[in-house]
Amino acid sequence: MLVSIITADDPALRDRSLAEACAGLDPTTLLAECQELDAFRRSSGNLYHRVRAIFFLQAIYRFHLPDKLSAEDTGSIPFTGYEDLLGRRFEEAIDTFLAKQTKEGPSDAISSSLAAAYHQLAFQTLADQVRKSVRTVRGNQWMFRMGHPADHPLRIRPELLSLTDNLFPVLCERTPVRMDLTHSAWSDIFFLGMDFPQGARVINVSVDLAVHGRDDSPKPPVEAYFRIIDQPTLRLTSIDLKASAEISALAEVFDFAKDYLGLLKAALIASGIVPPGIEGSGKSLADLLAQIAGPGRGIEIVSSVNDIPKGSRLAVSTNLLAALISTCMRATGQTQSLTGELTESERRLVLARAILGEWIGGSGGGWQDSGGVWPGIKLIEGEVAGETDPEYGVSRGRLMPKHHVFGDEEISTEARQALTDSLILVHGGMAQNVGPILEMVTEKYLLRSKAEWQGRQDALNLLEQILNALRAGDIHTLGKLTTKNFRGPLQTIIPWATNHFTETLIARVSEKFGDDFWGFWMLGGMSGGGMGFIVEPSRKAEALEAIHEIMIRTKRELENALPFAMDPVVYDFGINPHGTFGDLREGADAVLPPSYYHLTLGQTLRTPPADLSPIARTELDQFASACRTNPAFESSVQALFDTLIPRAAGEEDGDSSLQELLTEHGFDKAQHEKIRRDLRDGRIGLSQNRLSANTTIKDVTAEDITDFTTTGPADEAVALGQQALAKGEVAVVTLAAGAGSRWTQGAGVCKALHPFARLGGKHRTFIETHLGKSRKRGSEAGNTIPHLFTTSYLTHGPTSDFLDTVDHYSYPGPLHLSPGRSVGQRMIPTERDLRFAWEEMPQQVLDEQQQKMRDSLRSALIGWAQSAGEATDYNDNLPLQCLHPVGHFYEFPNLFLNGTLAELLKDRPQLKTLMLHNIDTLGADVDPAILGHHLQSDAGLTFEVITRRIEDRGGGLASVDGRTRLLEGLAMPREEDEFELSYYNSMTTWIDLDVLLELFGLTREDILADDQEKISAAVRSIASHLPTYITLKDVKKRWGHGQEDVFPVTQFEKLWGDLTTLPEITSKFIVVPRLRGQQLKDPAQLDAWLRDGSATHIESICEW
Amino acid sequence: MKIKKAVITAAGPGQHHLPLQTLVSPNGDTKTAIAFLLDEIFASGMESAAIVIAPNCERDFSNAVGEHLPKVTFIEQSDPLGYGHAVLCAREFAGADRILLMLGDHLYLTQSDESCLGQFLAVANQVEGSISAVQPTHESKLPIYGTVGGQRVSGSNGLYEVSTVLEKPTPTVAEQELIIPGLRSGNYLCFFGMHVINPAVMEHLAESDSTPLLLSPSLNATAQNENYLACEIEGIRFNIGEPHGLLRAQLGMALAGESRDEVMASIIELIAMTR
């Protein structure tokens, strides 16, 4: 039945949603359908039939089958299949998982594994097709055939080879960026354009930019320069990234992540100067350059985006790539004209090359992103593949779209001016990874999910209306339509397109400007970065300032909760009428931008004059002359001087505040130095985290656990729990001290404060959600539940301030913050640990080009660790980014040390039980049944575990040398051991307070008396019985204009679950439903979390 | 109509001495490059030939053409304004006839029973309009040659209907505009140095005001307006103007003739003695 949906000619059947088709099917029928779909996808010759079948299979195994399986069908995941998955051997992984399913029957674990494998296979298949299409575009093919310098068929144009006044001419390319006036509902993703070309339509405008208040007037922000040099090398300079390199070996050109010059390298390759076919040939770069430019000559390429911040959603990097490719193509005669505009066929070729360049560089933009190459306003549309296209018979659409540039007769000059007069273009400052969003959209469209598919049709209708409004010059209507698009189709398709920051901005701008605020408009994959506000023209000047102020103010309020890469900016802009444009500078005019000389002349000046080439000497003269006569070079002498004599280290103020922070947060210098010595001597490290290889690790048996998923709670237990709640004997401890590394990839914001999803009609933070559950359980029990949030150096201040701002969410019960009492300082990792993490541990192999990028980056990071000093203090970042929390074990004893528990005991002397849980375990609440069960048992600690899915990595419940305990992933002697374990640790723990105090050798009286010495000694004593793990964490370093680098740093931690290793305390384990125990660790999980009913479940257990 | 007139261009700046170089033919005769060309031209049934030369070169060329002098006309190109201009200098000589056009710095070695020119004229005399000799050429040589795009004439062997002519195209453009179905990938039909052009080409050249004046744009215009063919030749062309071009030409001729073994022995000896 499902196969017939895929192959149907009738659109009504073909576009039927999978969810609708699966509703009402029992597991046996669903599995039979899966078998049929799998056989179909293996045999079908049509790419999109195949891919759709794979997406169907993924969705069934992820969303439709698990709901219908019995709770007893837990199952396990074969490690060989997992290894295949990591190695991108998807077919083998699927075969292994299917074989297991056939042998042992369907299970939640196997379903999750199959879903993961099909998901990756689908995207790999699509990416392979795009790549194949890119290679087969005519004009690109030869570059993959050329493997020897002597065969190089390109020659530098003679105009660039002749010296004028002893200087080679400079070819300059200026390119606008593009904005998408309609938001294409993400239909500009290559896969989607190729699947449904009729649906891929965007209105794309080429714009010049200036940062309002900083730059004089809008100009094409992207600039690329090309000139010949008198050395047989490639000299590459990125002015904005302040990076320059002289490349003398071919292999270096293909080493993208070695420095910040990857985009320039990709342009050299995609333009055919260093064709991709020559990679790995071992040939000489000098020979190649001699062939195309003449013996002894080389090429210099310089890029600049005039400090336009990264993440603007204006496709700055794609248009820079296109500009670089254009200039290289002009220089090598691949365009008719050396200067001026490009012809239509040349623009299309630049587009094809930019797609190629993005693939080579391991990134990927949409097909409209090179829009700046074209002039003015244009309609970009997908095209149905014709018989002569390489895509014909494989996909419905062509890889390359067609561009229709609107003439003045279609969109008048007045209409264009009206748009300019009303639109305020901004960068909100948020740093976001839109990759997961693009995957979500692709999946939803290919599954023809009902609401999303309808959303896509609505967005297409809106495009027509927006186009009509633009033709009529009716910007007021246009504003209403872009808002309607944002509120309607876009958020129907991707709820995560909006966020609390954006919503607050819209509300504040709306409040400020009332009816004169005509509309909001989102640029790119999600809001928060590039956005547009449309206002009544007479108020534009006022709005430019006001919106900037609103954005800055809102950012200040939310910067601890949401990841911002920079302060928001407002742009001045103008519509560019040329597209990319080249000009040639000769003789005295052959100058590069002043910043180029600031960056590079230092080296020239340090060279003895006698060693300088005549051209270098002339260039120095030229610079000196420009400093005297050219206004653009006015401040160049000072800037050059600053480059030559950098500020002394002592002038930096970061170091002193780091020391203050360390002192303030209880940094243990002696312990730190010991860890450093042990790290250097190899006594501790990633490999030493592991238990010895002869440890016996087995899965637990039914006797070791109580399964709450299959057996309902006993009535007495429920009654006991309710009674304890009514008496106020229970409190909740939410662990909120961590930095949420995975949530923001090390951005150092408070995850607890992140308004991560709309629940009950508005964006809710993690804290509000946890309080919502306690509020509800409290009101049901007729007593309030005290709620404690542990914090750290990083999260305490922001959390405290935030709770004040929101009036503690009007929580009726006691609400306390428990500040951290210990902190560590991050260190530069050792090469040994980096290699262990990257080479010894199983790694997800990436797609071919991305893997190359990663290998190159890792090699650069190992170089960084060596040069910065292994196991030395990491302090090249903001002070707060140099500290680290020391593991969640400490968060509970901190309650003893910081007086929070004492305060609570004074308030609630009857307190007996604490439920401790992680900030991301959203389903955990004070369930009376589980509480009652814990009270009935003799356990000091009752840990909640859940059945394992493939994404649940990092240890589990195990029998270790005969003892049932939680085992951290870090400590697993062998990776495969983890796959024998049926249960994953949810971290939620029910604690008998008195038993735990006894373990520490403390009493309630000690706590109430705040006997610090005794308490500290007790904590140190227990801590010494627990293992210390060395971990590598990612930390972001922000610099420049929205640039971010991620570094691995070493830190140590002690973990809560290791309390189960102590024989002095009885630990029990219960299996709870997945909805209760699952953790939300990555924003990429959000969509599935919404779709699989998790969000609805959370709403049902909260009271706001 | 049968082609009776030939034009050889030999006035290229810095290259006008090339046709005067002396080589040994496969059968052991020693003569100049221009004489080789004229031998082939008149052996193919041509009745007269014109050589376009640079100023003050007539005496040298008169000496070089040897026995063919009575049938040869010298046309002086006063300024080096491009290959197309050199061809245009012969407009009066051509009159209303189709003419054979050859390059003074190219020599040919056949790989069939018929000479290269013989193969070309055998086809050219059968058809109307302009026609060029071509050869499949690897894309790495594109910076050297004019290149044509088009379709194979159905039912023929090695005959093409030309739709586009581009001078020294980049492979990027060649891939988009000049791919010929049936050729190996990365190979294009490049000019072999022999054309038969009709008066319309001369007319187009005369109307063009570009400097330098090239022949390819006029041939391209011809391809757009009338039936223009290309004919594949089985043979080797030697451009004696390239570095070592004369040496390659001489070696090619020697290896194709009676002295093959002796020349091969010399080459091996040289290889052994040098590094």
mmCIF file of N, CA and C in Angstrom, chain A residues 971-1044:
data_model
loop_
_atom_site.group_PDB
_atom_site.id
_atom_site.type_symbol
_atom_site.label_atom_id
_atom_site.label_comp_id
_atom_site.label_asym_id
_atom_site.label_seq_id
_atom_site.Cartn_x
_atom_site.Cartn_y
_atom_site.Cartn_z
ATOM 1 N N ALA A 971 33.953 5.025 31.292
ATOM 2 C CA ALA A 971 34.662 3.970 32.031
ATOM 3 C C ALA A 971 34.533 2.604 31.366
ATOM 4 N N MET A 972 33.773 2.537 30.282
ATOM 5 C CA MET A 972 33.600 1.236 29.605
ATOM 6 C C MET A 972 34.948 0.755 29.068
ATOM 7 N N PRO A 973 35.386 -0.433 29.471
ATOM 8 C CA PRO A 973 36.675 -0.901 28.949
ATOM 9 C C PRO A 973 36.604 -1.162 27.445
ATOM 10 N N ARG A 974 35.453 -1.616 26.979
ATOM 11 C CA ARG A 974 35.287 -1.900 25.550
ATOM 12 C C ARG A 974 33.984 -1.260 25.091
ATOM 13 N N GLU A 975 34.019 -0.610 23.953
ATOM 14 C CA GLU A 975 32.824 0.048 23.419
ATOM 15 C C GLU A 975 31.638 -0.894 23.320
ATOM 16 N N GLU A 976 31.938 -2.115 22.871
ATOM 17 C CA GLU A 976 30.827 -3.032 22.586
ATOM 18 C C GLU A 976 30.069 -3.425 23.849
ATOM 19 N N ASP A 977 30.737 -3.290 25.022
ATOM 20 C CA ASP A 977 30.058 -3.667 26.268
ATOM 21 C C ASP A 977 28.773 -2.873 26.449
ATOM 22 N N GLU A 978 28.817 -1.601 26.045
ATOM 23 C CA GLU A 978 27.662 -0.748 26.248
ATOM 24 C C GLU A 978 26.440 -1.278 25.513
ATOM 25 N N PHE A 979 26.692 -1.934 24.398
ATOM 26 C CA PHE A 979 25.574 -2.405 23.579
ATOM 27 C C PHE A 979 24.928 -3.679 24.132
ATOM 28 N N GLU A 980 25.551 -4.236 25.162
ATOM 29 C CA GLU A 980 24.942 -5.388 25.834
ATOM 30 C C GLU A 980 23.984 -4.906 26.914
ATOM 31 N N LEU A 981 24.041 -3.634 27.239
ATOM 32 C CA LEU A 981 23.250 -3.124 28.363
ATOM 33 C C LEU A 981 21.885 -2.642 27.881
ATOM 34 N N SER A 982 20.841 -3.138 28.522
ATOM 35 C CA SER A 982 19.485 -2.817 28.059
ATOM 36 C C SER A 982 19.017 -1.447 28.524
ATOM 37 N N TYR A 983 19.623 -0.943 29.621
ATOM 38 C CA TYR A 983 19.054 0.260 30.228
ATOM 39 C C TYR A 983 20.056 1.409 30.281
ATOM 40 N N TYR A 984 19.501 2.575 30.077
ATOM 41 C CA TYR A 984 20.292 3.807 30.033
ATOM 42 C C TYR A 984 19.933 4.630 31.265
ATOM 43 N N ASN A 985 20.931 5.302 31.812
ATOM 44 C CA ASN A 985 20.715 6.046 33.041
ATOM 45 C C ASN A 985 20.042 7.387 32.746
ATOM 46 N N SER A 986 18.879 7.624 33.350
ATOM 47 C CA SER A 986 18.207 8.905 33.119
ATOM 48 C C SER A 986 18.713 9.970 34.079
ATOM 49 N N MET A 987 19.485 9.534 35.089
ATOM 50 C CA MET A 987 20.052 10.432 36.111
ATOM 51 C C MET A 987 19.052 10.808 37.207
ATOM 52 N N THR A 988 17.769 10.569 36.980
ATOM 53 C CA THR A 988 16.809 10.946 38.007
ATOM 54 C C THR A 988 16.986 10.006 39.198
ATOM 55 N N THR A 989 17.126 10.585 40.377
ATOM 56 C CA THR A 989 17.434 9.782 41.566
ATOM 57 C C THR A 989 16.543 10.207 42.729
ATOM 58 N N TRP A 990 16.007 9.212 43.391
ATOM 59 C CA TRP A 990 15.248 9.469 44.612
ATOM 60 C C TRP A 990 16.201 9.231 45.778
ATOM 61 N N ILE A 991 16.300 10.240 46.615
ATOM 62 C CA ILE A 991 17.327 10.201 47.658
ATOM 63 C C ILE A 991 16.670 10.181 49.035
ATOM 64 N N ASP A 992 17.048 9.187 49.828
ATOM 65 C CA ASP A 992 16.643 9.209 51.243
ATOM 66 C C ASP A 992 17.667 10.090 51.958
ATOM 67 N N LEU A 993 17.221 11.257 52.354
ATOM 68 C CA LEU A 993 18.153 12.263 52.854
ATOM 69 C C LEU A 993 18.992 11.751 54.020
ATOM 70 N N ASP A 994 18.330 11.082 54.947
ATOM 71 C CA ASP A 994 19.063 10.649 56.147
ATOM 72 C C ASP A 994 20.099 9.578 55.815
ATOM 73 N N VAL A 995 19.725 8.689 54.888
ATOM 74 C CA VAL A 995 20.676 7.641 54.504
ATOM 75 C C VAL A 995 21.891 8.272 53.815
ATOM 76 N N LEU A 996 21.606 9.264 52.962
ATOM 77 C CA LEU A 996 22.722 9.889 52.261
ATOM 78 C C LEU A 996 23.624 10.662 53.215
ATOM 79 N N LEU A 997 22.981 11.367 54.159
ATOM 80 C CA LEU A 997 23.797 12.090 55.147
ATOM 81 C C LEU A 997 24.670 11.118 55.914
ATOM 82 N N GLU A 998 24.098 9.978 56.211
ATOM 83 C CA GLU A 998 24.853 8.956 56.948
ATOM 84 C C GLU A 998 26.065 8.493 56.140
ATOM 85 N N LEU A 999 25.837 8.333 54.854
ATOM 86 C CA LEU A 999 26.957 7.947 53.989
ATOM 87 C C LEU A 999 28.105 8.955 54.109
ATOM 88 N N PHE A 1000 27.746 10.206 54.171
ATOM 89 C CA PHE A 1000 28.760 11.261 54.289
ATOM 90 C C PHE A 1000 29.275 11.405 55.728
ATOM 91 N N GLY A 1001 28.645 10.652 56.623
ATOM 92 C CA GLY A 1001 29.050 10.775 58.024
ATOM 93 C C GLY A 1001 28.522 12.063 58.641
ATOM 94 N N LEU A 1002 27.396 12.520 58.166
ATOM 95 C CA LEU A 1002 26.832 13.773 58.670
ATOM 96 C C LEU A 1002 25.433 13.525 59.232
ATOM 97 N N THR A 1003 24.979 14.526 59.968
ATOM 98 C CA THR A 1003 23.619 14.463 60.497
ATOM 99 C C THR A 1003 22.890 15.744 60.121
ATOM 100 N N ARG A 1004 21.587 15.735 60.334
ATOM 101 C CA ARG A 1004 20.808 16.958 60.087
ATOM 102 C C ARG A 1004 21.336 18.111 60.953
ATOM 103 N N GLU A 1005 21.763 17.745 62.130
ATOM 104 C CA GLU A 1005 22.241 18.782 63.041
ATOM 105 C C GLU A 1005 23.517 19.438 62.492
ATOM 106 N N ASP A 1006 24.405 18.611 61.941
ATOM 107 C CA ASP A 1006 25.628 19.173 61.348
ATOM 108 C C ASP A 1006 25.271 20.173 60.264
ATOM 109 N N ILE A 1007 24.270 19.795 59.466
ATOM 110 C CA ILE A 1007 23.868 20.674 58.350
ATOM 111 C C ILE A 1007 23.297 21.968 58.913
ATOM 112 N N LEU A 1008 22.390 21.810 59.891
ATOM 113 C CA LEU A 1008 21.737 23.007 60.451
ATOM 114 C C LEU A 1008 22.759 23.895 61.159
ATOM 115 N N ALA A 1009 23.774 23.247 61.739
ATOM 116 C CA ALA A 1009 24.801 24.023 62.457
ATOM 117 C C ALA A 1009 25.817 24.637 61.494
ATOM 118 N N ASP A 1010 25.714 24.219 60.222
ATOM 119 C CA ASP A 1010 26.630 24.731 59.189
ATOM 120 C C ASP A 1010 28.090 24.560 59.601
ATOM 121 N N ASP A 1011 28.404 23.346 60.041
ATOM 122 C CA ASP A 1011 29.772 23.034 60.474
ATOM 123 C C ASP A 1011 30.632 22.807 59.219
ATOM 124 N N GLN A 1012 31.159 23.890 58.682
ATOM 125 C CA GLN A 1012 31.831 23.855 57.374
ATOM 126 C C GLN A 1012 33.012 22.888 57.354
ATOM 127 N N GLU A 1013 33.758 22.915 58.434
ATOM 128 C CA GLU A 1013 34.958 22.079 58.453
ATOM 129 C C GLU A 1013 34.590 20.605 58.343
ATOM 130 N N LYS A 1014 33.604 20.225 59.138
ATOM 131 C CA LYS A 1014 33.196 18.816 59.154
ATOM 132 C C LYS A 1014 32.560 18.445 57.801
ATOM 133 N N ILE A 1015 31.728 19.368 57.312
ATOM 134 C CA ILE A 1015 31.042 19.066 56.045
ATOM 135 C C ILE A 1015 32.059 18.943 54.915
ATOM 136 N N SER A 1016 33.005 19.893 54.884
ATOM 137 C CA SER A 1016 34.021 19.846 53.814
ATOM 138 C C SER A 1016 34.820 18.550 53.878
ATOM 139 N N ALA A 1017 35.197 18.170 55.051
ATOM 140 C CA ALA A 1017 35.977 16.933 55.199
ATOM 141 C C ALA A 1017 35.160 15.741 54.728
ATOM 142 N N ALA A 1018 33.859 15.763 55.062
ATOM 143 C CA ALA A 1018 32.987 14.643 54.681
ATOM 144 C C ALA A 1018 32.874 14.566 53.163
ATOM 145 N N VAL A 1019 32.718 15.726 52.514
ATOM 146 C CA VAL A 1019 32.572 15.738 51.047
ATOM 147 C C VAL A 1019 33.868 15.251 50.402
ATOM 148 N N ARG A 1020 35.012 15.755 50.920
ATOM 149 C CA ARG A 1020 36.297 15.330 50.346
ATOM 150 C C ARG A 1020 36.492 13.827 50.501
ATOM 151 N N SER A 1021 36.064 13.322 51.617
ATOM 152 C CA SER A 1021 36.251 11.888 51.882
ATOM 153 C C SER A 1021 35.451 11.041 50.887
ATOM 154 N N ILE A 1022 34.191 11.402 50.684
ATOM 155 C CA ILE A 1022 33.391 10.616 49.721
ATOM 156 C C ILE A 1022 33.926 10.824 48.307
ATOM 157 N N ALA A 1023 34.286 12.078 48.000
ATOM 158 C CA ALA A 1023 34.789 12.360 46.640
ATOM 159 C C ALA A 1023 36.025 11.514 46.350
ATOM 160 N N SER A 1024 36.839 11.306 47.362
ATOM 161 C CA SER A 1024 38.069 10.549 47.124
ATOM 162 C C SER A 1024 37.783 9.085 46.790
ATOM 163 N N HIS A 1025 36.573 8.627 47.123
ATOM 164 C CA HIS A 1025 36.220 7.239 46.796
ATOM 165 C C HIS A 1025 35.669 7.104 45.371
ATOM 166 N N LEU A 1026 35.444 8.242 44.752
ATOM 167 C CA LEU A 1026 34.850 8.196 43.408
ATOM 168 C C LEU A 1026 35.912 8.472 42.344
ATOM 169 N N PRO A 1027 35.777 7.854 41.196
ATOM 170 C CA PRO A 1027 36.789 8.079 40.144
ATOM 171 C C PRO A 1027 36.750 9.509 39.606
ATOM 172 N N THR A 1028 37.916 9.985 39.166
ATOM 173 C CA THR A 1028 37.998 11.293 38.490
ATOM 174 C C THR A 1028 38.127 11.020 37.000
ATOM 175 N N TYR A 1029 37.221 11.585 36.240
ATOM 176 C CA TYR A 1029 37.271 11.386 34.785
ATOM 177 C C TYR A 1029 37.879 12.603 34.115
ATOM 178 N N ILE A 1030 38.724 12.337 33.160
ATOM 179 C CA ILE A 1030 39.226 13.408 32.295
ATOM 180 C C ILE A 1030 38.326 13.444 31.067
ATOM 181 N N THR A 1031 37.866 14.607 30.714
ATOM 182 C CA THR A 1031 36.997 14.695 29.535
ATOM 183 C C THR A 1031 37.489 15.812 28.617
ATOM 184 N N LEU A 1032 37.067 15.703 27.380
ATOM 185 C CA LEU A 1032 37.317 16.783 26.422
ATOM 186 C C LEU A 1032 35.987 17.459 26.139
ATOM 187 N N LYS A 1033 35.949 18.742 26.265
ATOM 188 C CA LYS A 1033 34.709 19.476 25.976
ATOM 189 C C LYS A 1033 35.010 20.541 24.932
ATOM 190 N N ASP A 1034 33.992 20.851 24.164
ATOM 191 C CA ASP A 1034 34.157 21.925 23.181
ATOM 192 C C ASP A 1034 33.902 23.267 23.835
ATOM 193 N N VAL A 1035 34.753 24.226 23.518
ATOM 194 C CA VAL A 1035 34.504 25.572 24.015
ATOM 195 C C VAL A 1035 34.615 26.534 22.831
ATOM 196 N N LYS A 1036 33.674 27.478 22.796
ATOM 197 C CA LYS A 1036 33.663 28.417 21.671
ATOM 198 C C LYS A 1036 34.481 29.647 22.000
ATOM 199 N N LYS A 1037 35.232 30.075 21.026
ATOM 200 C CA LYS A 1037 35.905 31.359 21.171
ATOM 201 C C LYS A 1037 35.335 32.285 20.102
ATOM 202 N N ARG A 1038 34.820 33.419 20.537
ATOM 203 C CA ARG A 1038 34.220 34.351 19.584
ATOM 204 C C ARG A 1038 35.190 35.478 19.298
ATOM 205 N N TRP A 1039 35.219 35.885 18.060
ATOM 206 C CA TRP A 1039 36.141 36.959 17.684
ATOM 207 C C TRP A 1039 35.614 37.621 16.424
ATOM 208 N N GLY A 1040 36.254 38.731 16.090
ATOM 209 C CA GLY A 1040 35.891 39.443 14.861
ATOM 210 C C GLY A 1040 34.425 39.801 14.842
ATOM 211 N N HIS A 1041 33.845 39.713 13.674
ATOM 212 C CA HIS A 1041 32.444 40.078 13.508
ATOM 213 C C HIS A 1041 31.614 38.813 13.370
ATOM 214 N N GLY A 1042 31.258 38.247 14.527
ATOM 215 C CA GLY A 1042 30.415 37.061 14.517
ATOM 216 C C GLY A 1042 31.155 35.768 14.198
ATOM 217 N N GLN A 1043 32.487 35.810 14.213
ATOM 218 C CA GLN A 1043 33.235 34.583 13.945
ATOM 219 C C GLN A 1043 33.296 33.749 15.213
ATOM 220 N N GLU A 1044 33.283 32.441 15.048
ATOM 221 C CA GLU A 1044 33.396 31.550 16.206
ATOM 222 C C GLU A 1044 34.340 30.406 15.865
#
